[in-house]
mmCIF file of C-alpha atoms and ligand atoms in Angstrom:
data_model
loop_
_atom_site.group_PDB
_atom_site.id
_atom_site.type_symbol
_atom_site.label_atom_id
_atom_site.label_comp_id
_atom_site.label_asym_id
_atom_site.label_seq_id
_atom_site.Cartn_x
_atom_site.Cartn_y
_atom_site.Cartn_z
ATOM 1 C CA UNK J 233 32.386 4.330 9.262
ATOM 2 C CA UNK J 234 29.442 6.997 9.695
ATOM 3 C CA UNK J 235 29.236 6.788 5.323
ATOM 4 C CA UNK J 236 28.850 3.506 5.179
ATOM 5 C CA UNK J 237 26.096 3.324 7.901
ATOM 6 C CA UNK J 238 24.465 6.233 5.642
ATOM 7 C CA UNK J 239 25.105 4.700 2.812
ATOM 8 C CA UNK J 240 23.554 1.285 4.270
ATOM 9 C CA UNK J 241 20.758 2.448 5.694
ATOM 10 C CA UNK J 242 20.113 5.088 2.908
ATOM 11 C CA UNK J 243 19.672 1.849 0.549
ATOM 12 C CA UNK J 244 16.587 0.833 1.071
ATOM 13 C CA UNK J 245 14.575 4.526 1.011
ATOM 14 C CA UNK J 246 13.370 5.718 -1.743
ATOM 15 C CA UNK J 247 14.165 9.611 -3.600
ATOM 16 C CA UNK J 248 11.498 10.373 -4.460
ATOM 17 C CA UNK J 249 8.484 11.014 -2.524
ATOM 18 C CA UNK J 250 6.305 11.991 -5.354
ATOM 19 C CA UNK J 251 6.642 8.998 -6.800
ATOM 20 C CA UNK J 252 4.574 5.843 -7.532
ATOM 21 C CA UNK J 253 4.169 2.821 -4.743
ATOM 22 C CA UNK J 254 4.069 -0.525 -7.947
ATOM 23 C CA UNK J 255 0.986 -3.102 -7.490
ATOM 24 C CA UNK J 256 0.910 -6.563 -9.036
ATOM 25 C CA UNK J 257 -1.092 -9.507 -9.176
ATOM 26 C CA UNK J 258 -1.287 -12.490 -11.504
ATOM 27 C CA UNK J 259 -4.876 -10.729 -12.308
ATOM 28 C CA UNK J 260 -8.175 -8.951 -10.368
ATOM 29 C CA UNK J 261 -7.095 -10.489 -6.895
ATOM 30 C CA UNK J 262 -4.520 -7.218 -6.053
ATOM 31 C CA UNK J 263 -7.428 -5.405 -6.803
ATOM 32 C CA UNK J 264 -8.859 -5.865 -3.163
ATOM 33 C CA UNK J 265 -5.211 -4.625 -2.651
ATOM 34 C CA UNK J 266 -5.392 -1.614 -4.151
ATOM 35 C CA UNK J 267 -8.692 -1.274 -2.772
ATOM 36 C CA UNK J 268 -7.932 -0.956 0.513
ATOM 37 C CA UNK J 269 -4.405 0.920 -0.235
ATOM 38 C CA UNK J 270 -6.779 3.752 -2.813
ATOM 39 C CA UNK J 271 -8.638 3.837 0.994
ATOM 40 C CA UNK J 272 -6.029 4.149 3.121
ATOM 41 C CA UNK J 273 -3.098 6.145 1.383
ATOM 42 C CA UNK J 274 -5.352 8.115 -0.867
ATOM 43 C CA UNK J 275 -2.856 11.044 -1.635
ATOM 44 C CA UNK J 276 -0.026 7.666 -3.175
ATOM 45 C CA UNK J 277 0.227 7.654 -6.611
ATOM 46 C CA UNK J 278 -0.422 3.520 -7.144
ATOM 47 C CA UNK J 279 0.786 2.057 -10.655
ATOM 48 C CA UNK J 280 -0.888 -1.609 -10.832
ATOM 49 C CA UNK J 281 -0.128 -4.266 -13.084
ATOM 50 C CA UNK J 282 -2.225 -7.223 -13.902
ATOM 51 C CA UNK J 283 -0.601 -10.074 -15.165
ATOM 52 C CA UNK J 284 -3.620 -11.184 -17.505
ATOM 53 C CA UNK J 285 -2.064 -12.498 -20.015
ATOM 54 C CA UNK J 286 -0.429 -15.510 -18.106
ATOM 55 C CA UNK J 287 -2.526 -16.298 -14.990
ATOM 56 C CA UNK J 288 -3.402 -18.280 -13.090
ATOM 57 C CA UNK J 289 -0.344 -17.984 -11.688
ATOM 58 C CA UNK J 290 -1.216 -20.499 -8.740
ATOM 59 C CA UNK J 291 -0.728 -24.269 -10.620
ATOM 60 C CA UNK J 292 2.680 -22.899 -12.133
ATOM 61 C CA UNK J 293 5.378 -24.208 -10.116
ATOM 62 C CA UNK J 294 8.031 -21.340 -7.575
ATOM 63 C CA UNK J 295 10.848 -20.867 -9.780
ATOM 64 C CA UNK J 296 8.303 -19.609 -12.534
ATOM 65 C CA UNK J 297 6.357 -17.476 -10.640
ATOM 66 C CA UNK J 298 9.517 -16.084 -9.195
ATOM 67 C CA UNK J 299 10.825 -15.294 -12.813
ATOM 68 C CA UNK J 300 7.166 -13.452 -13.362
ATOM 69 C CA UNK J 301 7.237 -11.007 -10.138
ATOM 70 C CA UNK J 302 11.169 -10.100 -11.811
ATOM 71 C CA UNK J 303 10.468 -9.707 -14.492
ATOM 72 C CA UNK J 304 7.053 -7.020 -13.289
ATOM 73 C CA UNK J 305 8.684 -6.027 -10.571
ATOM 74 C CA UNK J 306 12.170 -4.651 -12.915
ATOM 75 C CA UNK J 307 9.571 -3.620 -15.571
ATOM 76 C CA UNK J 308 7.897 -1.145 -12.725
ATOM 77 C CA UNK J 309 11.572 0.219 -11.271
ATOM 78 C CA UNK J 310 12.265 1.068 -15.114
ATOM 79 C CA UNK J 311 9.570 2.165 -16.982
ATOM 80 C CA UNK J 312 7.150 3.760 -13.242
ATOM 81 C CA UNK J 313 10.774 4.155 -11.654
ATOM 82 C CA UNK J 314 7.660 2.729 -8.780
ATOM 83 C CA UNK J 315 9.087 3.972 -4.624
ATOM 84 C CA UNK J 316 7.918 0.748 -3.317
ATOM 85 C CA UNK J 317 6.467 -3.393 -4.989
ATOM 86 C CA UNK J 318 3.372 -4.395 -2.970
ATOM 87 C CA UNK J 319 2.839 -8.248 -4.024
ATOM 88 C CA UNK J 320 -0.270 -8.248 -3.790
ATOM 89 C CA UNK J 321 -0.443 -11.655 -4.682
ATOM 90 C CA UNK J 322 0.526 -14.558 -2.176
ATOM 91 C CA UNK J 323 1.408 -17.330 -4.950
ATOM 92 C CA UNK J 324 3.900 -14.621 -5.884
ATOM 93 C CA UNK J 325 4.290 -13.531 -1.859
ATOM 94 C CA UNK J 326 5.481 -17.576 -1.455
ATOM 95 C CA UNK J 327 7.721 -17.262 -4.629
ATOM 96 C CA UNK J 328 9.325 -14.344 -4.993
ATOM 97 C CA UNK J 329 8.930 -11.761 -2.004
ATOM 98 C CA UNK J 330 13.169 -13.084 -0.140
ATOM 99 C CA UNK J 331 13.935 -13.290 -3.969
ATOM 100 C CA UNK J 332 12.908 -9.738 -4.111
ATOM 101 C CA UNK J 333 13.881 -7.755 -1.097
ATOM 102 C CA UNK J 334 17.429 -9.051 -1.962
ATOM 103 C CA UNK J 335 16.879 -7.848 -5.143
ATOM 104 C CA UNK J 336 15.710 -4.421 -5.811
ATOM 105 C CA UNK J 337 16.364 -1.454 -3.760
ATOM 106 C CA UNK J 338 12.883 -0.280 -2.464
ATOM 107 C CA UNK J 339 10.493 -1.714 -0.794
ATOM 108 C CA UNK J 340 8.858 -4.662 -1.615
ATOM 109 C CA UNK J 341 5.564 -6.394 0.935
ATOM 110 C CA UNK J 342 4.053 -9.344 -0.025
ATOM 111 C CA UNK J 343 0.578 -10.100 1.930
ATOM 112 C CA UNK J 344 1.244 -13.499 3.934
ATOM 113 C CA UNK J 345 2.975 -12.426 6.458
ATOM 114 C CA UNK J 346 0.100 -9.458 7.115
ATOM 115 C CA UNK J 347 -2.673 -11.909 6.878
ATOM 116 C CA UNK J 348 -1.452 -14.686 9.628
ATOM 117 C CA UNK J 349 -1.770 -11.139 11.596
ATOM 118 C CA UNK J 350 -4.412 -10.756 10.796
ATOM 119 C CA UNK J 351 -6.285 -14.243 11.344
ATOM 120 C CA UNK J 352 -4.440 -14.701 14.291
ATOM 121 C CA UNK J 353 -6.407 -11.647 16.384
ATOM 122 C CA UNK J 354 -9.126 -12.958 14.723
ATOM 123 C CA UNK J 355 -9.336 -16.905 16.121
ATOM 124 C CA UNK J 356 -10.460 -16.552 19.413
ATOM 125 C CA UNK J 357 -10.534 -20.633 19.635
ATOM 126 C CA UNK J 358 -6.685 -20.892 18.303
ATOM 127 C CA UNK J 359 -7.880 -23.062 15.738
ATOM 128 C CA UNK J 360 -7.437 -21.491 11.866
ATOM 129 C CA UNK J 361 -7.948 -22.613 8.313
ATOM 130 C CA UNK J 362 -5.672 -20.622 5.240
ATOM 131 C CA UNK J 363 -7.080 -21.602 1.556
ATOM 132 C CA UNK J 364 -5.155 -20.805 -1.030
ATOM 133 C CA UNK J 365 -4.001 -21.597 -4.892
ATOM 134 C CA UNK J 366 -1.900 -25.490 -5.484
ATOM 135 C CA UNK J 367 0.821 -23.659 -5.115
ATOM 136 C CA UNK J 368 0.863 -20.893 -2.397
ATOM 137 C CA UNK J 369 -0.101 -24.096 0.075
ATOM 138 C CA UNK J 370 2.078 -26.675 -1.351
ATOM 139 C CA UNK J 371 5.235 -23.936 -0.370
ATOM 140 C CA UNK J 372 4.897 -24.338 3.220
ATOM 141 C CA UNK J 373 4.660 -20.442 3.256
ATOM 142 C CA UNK J 374 2.219 -19.951 5.750
ATOM 143 C CA UNK J 375 3.001 -22.930 7.046
ATOM 144 C CA UNK J 376 6.282 -21.459 8.055
ATOM 145 C CA UNK J 377 4.501 -18.025 8.577
ATOM 146 C CA UNK J 378 1.895 -19.170 11.310
ATOM 147 C CA UNK J 379 4.759 -21.627 13.438
ATOM 148 C CA UNK J 380 6.998 -18.631 13.827
ATOM 149 C CA UNK J 381 4.430 -15.514 14.636
ATOM 150 C CA UNK J 382 2.836 -17.880 17.136
ATOM 151 C CA UNK J 383 3.687 -22.139 17.394
ATOM 152 C CA UNK J 384 0.180 -23.090 19.267
ATOM 153 C CA UNK J 385 -1.991 -21.720 16.694
ATOM 154 C CA UNK J 386 -3.484 -25.590 15.240
ATOM 155 C CA UNK J 387 -4.000 -25.291 11.130
ATOM 156 C CA UNK J 388 -5.103 -26.003 8.980
ATOM 157 C CA UNK J 389 -4.598 -25.673 5.097
ATOM 158 C CA UNK J 390 -6.339 -26.570 1.922
ATOM 159 C CA UNK J 391 -5.966 -25.729 -1.802
ATOM 160 C CA UNK J 392 -8.888 -24.326 -4.105
ATOM 161 C CA UNK J 393 -8.417 -24.902 -7.842
ATOM 162 C CA UNK J 394 -10.466 -23.410 -9.595
ATOM 163 C CA UNK J 395 -11.502 -20.336 -7.454
ATOM 164 C CA UNK J 396 -9.276 -17.937 -9.232
ATOM 165 C CA UNK J 397 -10.651 -18.895 -12.356
ATOM 166 C CA UNK J 398 -13.973 -17.839 -11.291
ATOM 167 C CA UNK J 399 -13.262 -14.696 -10.104
ATOM 168 C CA UNK J 400 -11.355 -14.028 -13.831
ATOM 169 C CA UNK J 401 -14.398 -14.662 -15.333
ATOM 170 C CA UNK J 402 -16.327 -12.534 -13.354
ATOM 171 C CA UNK J 403 -18.578 -14.920 -12.133
ATOM 172 C CA UNK J 404 -18.573 -14.540 -8.267
ATOM 173 C CA UNK J 405 -21.798 -15.786 -6.934
ATOM 174 C CA UNK J 406 -22.680 -18.799 -9.320
ATOM 175 C CA UNK J 407 -24.106 -22.398 -8.100
ATOM 176 C CA UNK J 408 -20.764 -24.251 -9.813
ATOM 177 C CA UNK J 409 -19.428 -21.884 -6.898
ATOM 178 C CA UNK J 410 -20.684 -22.414 -4.842
ATOM 179 C CA UNK J 411 -20.493 -26.125 -5.203
ATOM 180 C CA UNK J 412 -16.888 -26.316 -6.285
ATOM 181 C CA UNK J 413 -16.802 -25.104 -2.752
ATOM 182 C CA UNK J 414 -18.783 -27.049 -0.788
ATOM 183 C CA UNK J 415 -15.889 -29.605 -1.789
ATOM 184 C CA UNK J 416 -12.608 -27.967 -1.284
ATOM 185 C CA UNK J 417 -14.117 -26.333 1.670
ATOM 186 C CA UNK J 418 -14.504 -29.861 3.740
ATOM 187 C CA UNK J 419 -10.923 -30.015 5.381
ATOM 188 C CA UNK J 420 -11.428 -26.391 7.037
ATOM 189 C CA UNK J 421 -15.264 -27.004 7.741
ATOM 190 C CA UNK J 422 -14.094 -30.346 9.635
ATOM 191 C CA UNK J 423 -11.094 -28.561 11.518
ATOM 192 C CA UNK J 424 -13.482 -26.555 13.608
ATOM 193 C CA UNK J 425 -11.987 -23.890 12.641
ATOM 194 C CA UNK J 426 -12.760 -20.244 13.352
ATOM 195 C CA UNK J 427 -11.496 -18.089 11.427
ATOM 196 C CA UNK J 428 -10.174 -19.283 7.590
ATOM 197 C CA UNK J 429 -7.626 -16.975 6.225
ATOM 198 C CA UNK J 430 -8.389 -16.584 2.124
ATOM 199 C CA UNK J 431 -4.645 -17.049 1.400
ATOM 200 C CA UNK J 432 -5.281 -15.759 -2.389
ATOM 201 C CA UNK J 433 -6.016 -12.876 -3.349
ATOM 202 C CA UNK J 434 -9.108 -13.239 -5.419
ATOM 203 C CA UNK J 435 -11.051 -15.054 -2.795
ATOM 204 C CA UNK J 436 -12.781 -12.146 -1.303
ATOM 205 C CA UNK J 437 -14.207 -11.396 -4.350
ATOM 206 C CA UNK J 438 -15.842 -15.089 -3.806
ATOM 207 C CA UNK J 439 -16.541 -13.775 0.294
ATOM 208 C CA UNK J 440 -20.177 -14.339 -0.309
ATOM 209 C CA UNK J 441 -20.074 -18.018 -1.602
ATOM 210 C CA UNK J 442 -17.418 -18.623 0.590
ATOM 211 C CA UNK J 443 -18.769 -17.272 3.821
ATOM 212 C CA UNK J 444 -22.109 -19.139 2.540
ATOM 213 C CA UNK J 445 -20.813 -23.013 3.083
ATOM 214 C CA UNK J 446 -18.062 -21.756 6.033
ATOM 215 C CA UNK J 447 -21.427 -20.295 8.363
ATOM 216 C CA UNK J 448 -21.832 -17.040 10.166
ATOM 217 C CA UNK J 449 -19.605 -18.437 13.509
ATOM 218 C CA UNK J 450 -16.440 -18.604 11.319
ATOM 219 C CA UNK J 451 -15.035 -15.092 10.453
ATOM 220 C CA UNK J 452 -13.254 -14.651 6.959
ATOM 221 C CA UNK J 453 -9.610 -12.966 6.663
ATOM 222 C CA UNK J 454 -9.180 -11.047 4.324
ATOM 223 C CA UNK J 455 -4.392 -9.906 3.902
ATOM 224 C CA UNK J 456 -5.676 -7.085 1.711
ATOM 225 C CA UNK J 457 -6.466 -4.172 4.599
ATOM 226 C CA UNK J 458 -4.112 -5.085 7.127
ATOM 227 C CA UNK J 459 -1.464 -5.501 3.901
ATOM 228 C CA UNK J 460 -2.690 -2.177 3.003
ATOM 229 C CA UNK J 461 -1.710 -1.225 6.851
ATOM 230 C CA UNK J 462 1.446 -1.950 6.333
ATOM 231 C CA UNK J 463 2.268 0.071 3.344
ATOM 232 C CA UNK J 464 1.012 2.474 5.891
ATOM 233 C CA UNK J 465 3.163 1.907 8.539
ATOM 234 C CA UNK J 466 5.972 1.774 5.509
ATOM 235 C CA UNK J 467 5.406 5.484 5.839
ATOM 236 C CA UNK J 468 5.220 6.574 9.268
ATOM 237 C CA UNK J 469 8.347 4.221 10.296
ATOM 238 C CA UNK J 470 10.137 6.497 7.153
ATOM 239 C CA UNK J 471 10.531 2.986 5.388
ATOM 240 C CA UNK J 472 8.513 4.455 2.603
ATOM 241 C CA UNK J 473 8.687 8.019 2.358
ATOM 242 C CA UNK J 474 5.562 9.408 2.364
ATOM 243 C CA UNK J 475 3.712 11.705 -0.734
ATOM 244 C CA UNK J 476 4.034 14.743 0.916
ATOM 245 C CA UNK J 477 2.082 17.142 -2.086
ATOM 246 C CA UNK J 478 -1.470 17.602 -1.737
ATOM 247 C CA UNK J 479 -1.800 17.897 -5.638
ATOM 248 C CA UNK J 480 -3.378 15.073 -8.102
ATOM 249 C CA UNK J 481 -3.213 12.051 -7.697
ATOM 250 C CA UNK J 482 -2.186 9.928 -10.389
ATOM 251 C CA UNK J 483 -2.960 5.870 -10.626
ATOM 252 C CA UNK J 484 -2.589 4.079 -13.647
ATOM 253 C CA UNK J 485 -4.418 0.284 -15.191
ATOM 254 C CA UNK J 486 -1.744 -2.328 -16.677
ATOM 255 C CA UNK J 487 -3.000 -5.639 -18.225
ATOM 256 C CA UNK J 488 -1.174 -7.444 -20.313
ATOM 257 C CA UNK J 489 -4.110 -8.982 -21.340
ATOM 258 C CA UNK J 490 -7.374 -8.043 -23.349
ATOM 259 C CA UNK J 491 -8.014 -4.338 -21.858
ATOM 260 C CA UNK J 492 -11.359 -3.810 -22.602
ATOM 261 C CA UNK J 493 -11.774 -6.565 -20.116
ATOM 262 C CA UNK J 494 -10.029 -6.115 -17.786
ATOM 263 C CA UNK J 495 -11.488 -2.176 -17.374
ATOM 264 C CA UNK J 496 -14.465 -3.144 -17.922
ATOM 265 C CA UNK J 497 -13.958 -5.751 -15.151
ATOM 266 C CA UNK J 498 -11.642 -3.797 -13.250
ATOM 267 C CA UNK J 499 -14.182 -1.166 -12.545
ATOM 268 C CA UNK J 500 -17.315 -3.419 -11.959
ATOM 269 C CA UNK J 501 -14.840 -5.314 -8.714
ATOM 270 C CA UNK J 502 -12.304 -2.295 -7.473
ATOM 271 C CA UNK J 503 -14.895 0.922 -8.647
ATOM 272 C CA UNK J 504 -14.877 3.724 -10.977
ATOM 273 C CA UNK J 505 -11.134 4.856 -9.416
ATOM 274 C CA UNK J 506 -10.169 2.220 -12.362
ATOM 275 C CA UNK J 507 -10.020 3.878 -16.348
ATOM 276 C CA UNK J 508 -7.946 4.395 -18.992
ATOM 277 C CA UNK J 509 -6.260 0.890 -18.731
ATOM 278 C CA UNK J 510 -2.878 1.022 -20.662
ATOM 279 C CA UNK J 511 -1.191 -2.111 -22.723
ATOM 280 C CA UNK J 512 1.607 -3.839 -21.917
ATOM 281 C CA UNK J 513 3.039 -7.078 -23.654
ATOM 282 C CA UNK J 514 5.418 -9.126 -22.734
HETATM 283 N N1 DGL V 110 -3.796 -13.752 -6.769
HETATM 284 C C1 DGL V 110 -2.464 -14.596 -6.693
HETATM 285 C C2 DGL V 110 -2.725 -15.045 -5.282
HETATM 286 O O1 DGL V 110 -3.621 -14.405 -4.225
HETATM 287 C C3 DGL V 110 -2.876 -15.728 -7.620
HETATM 288 C C4 DGL V 110 -4.016 -16.444 -7.809
HETATM 289 C C5 DGL V 110 -3.483 -17.236 -9.270
HETATM 290 O O2 DGL V 110 -3.155 -16.204 -10.314
HETATM 291 O O3 DGL V 110 -3.792 -18.442 -9.807
HETATM 292 O O4 DGL V 110 -2.469 -16.557 -4.788
#
């Protein structure tokens, strides 16, 4: 009996604390989460994968995105022996969190629940907005997560097709982005929300534009920091073996698309830690 318990409880325990944490997104969006993880868990090795050859995920079906997420996770385990996986993408979290948690033996952390916790903390009126890709909003993942966390929250959701493309082009502050934001954010403005959850990891890069449209009284909530806190909590409570060595930290950056573009724009968005981007072809 004891043996069975030990076997089961160890199934989700990584064997090597010196392993890297795998983080992935369709492209640059997950860099918001990677940045927060570098700041909060600076001693941890990291492997970041941006699937820029197949971005955007937002208009794709949940089944297709789930297939991508499974493929990336299997590759991260095989090629990089990661000790945990962070799905730094709302669309992929909505599509694949449950499937990945059931599929692999390392902890898998998504961005939806951490974002919901932050948004509930941020609102005073109880009126919260969530913006995300068409697939994320259509999946109902946020609607379910808020209903489970606090049924009293009045939630207004809006899909923002086109936002991700602005970020991937490095156009985070343009007039065109502002015009699009004015149109797409109308439902959450009309709903008089006082907290707006950026339910796509690309959107924090558009925070200035979004904030100009929403006004200063609305708090923008990003799931990036809260997700990094969730990873740290997992390390503290032993679900994820924290790295104890103080030796050099390894950070690897991999892209399925154009490596030079990923390095140039990625550095601009994340900082100097992003260097030596490697190519991965499916
Ligand atoms: N950053 C992603 C998300 O959080 C994906 C966006 C996309 O590729 O459309 O949903």
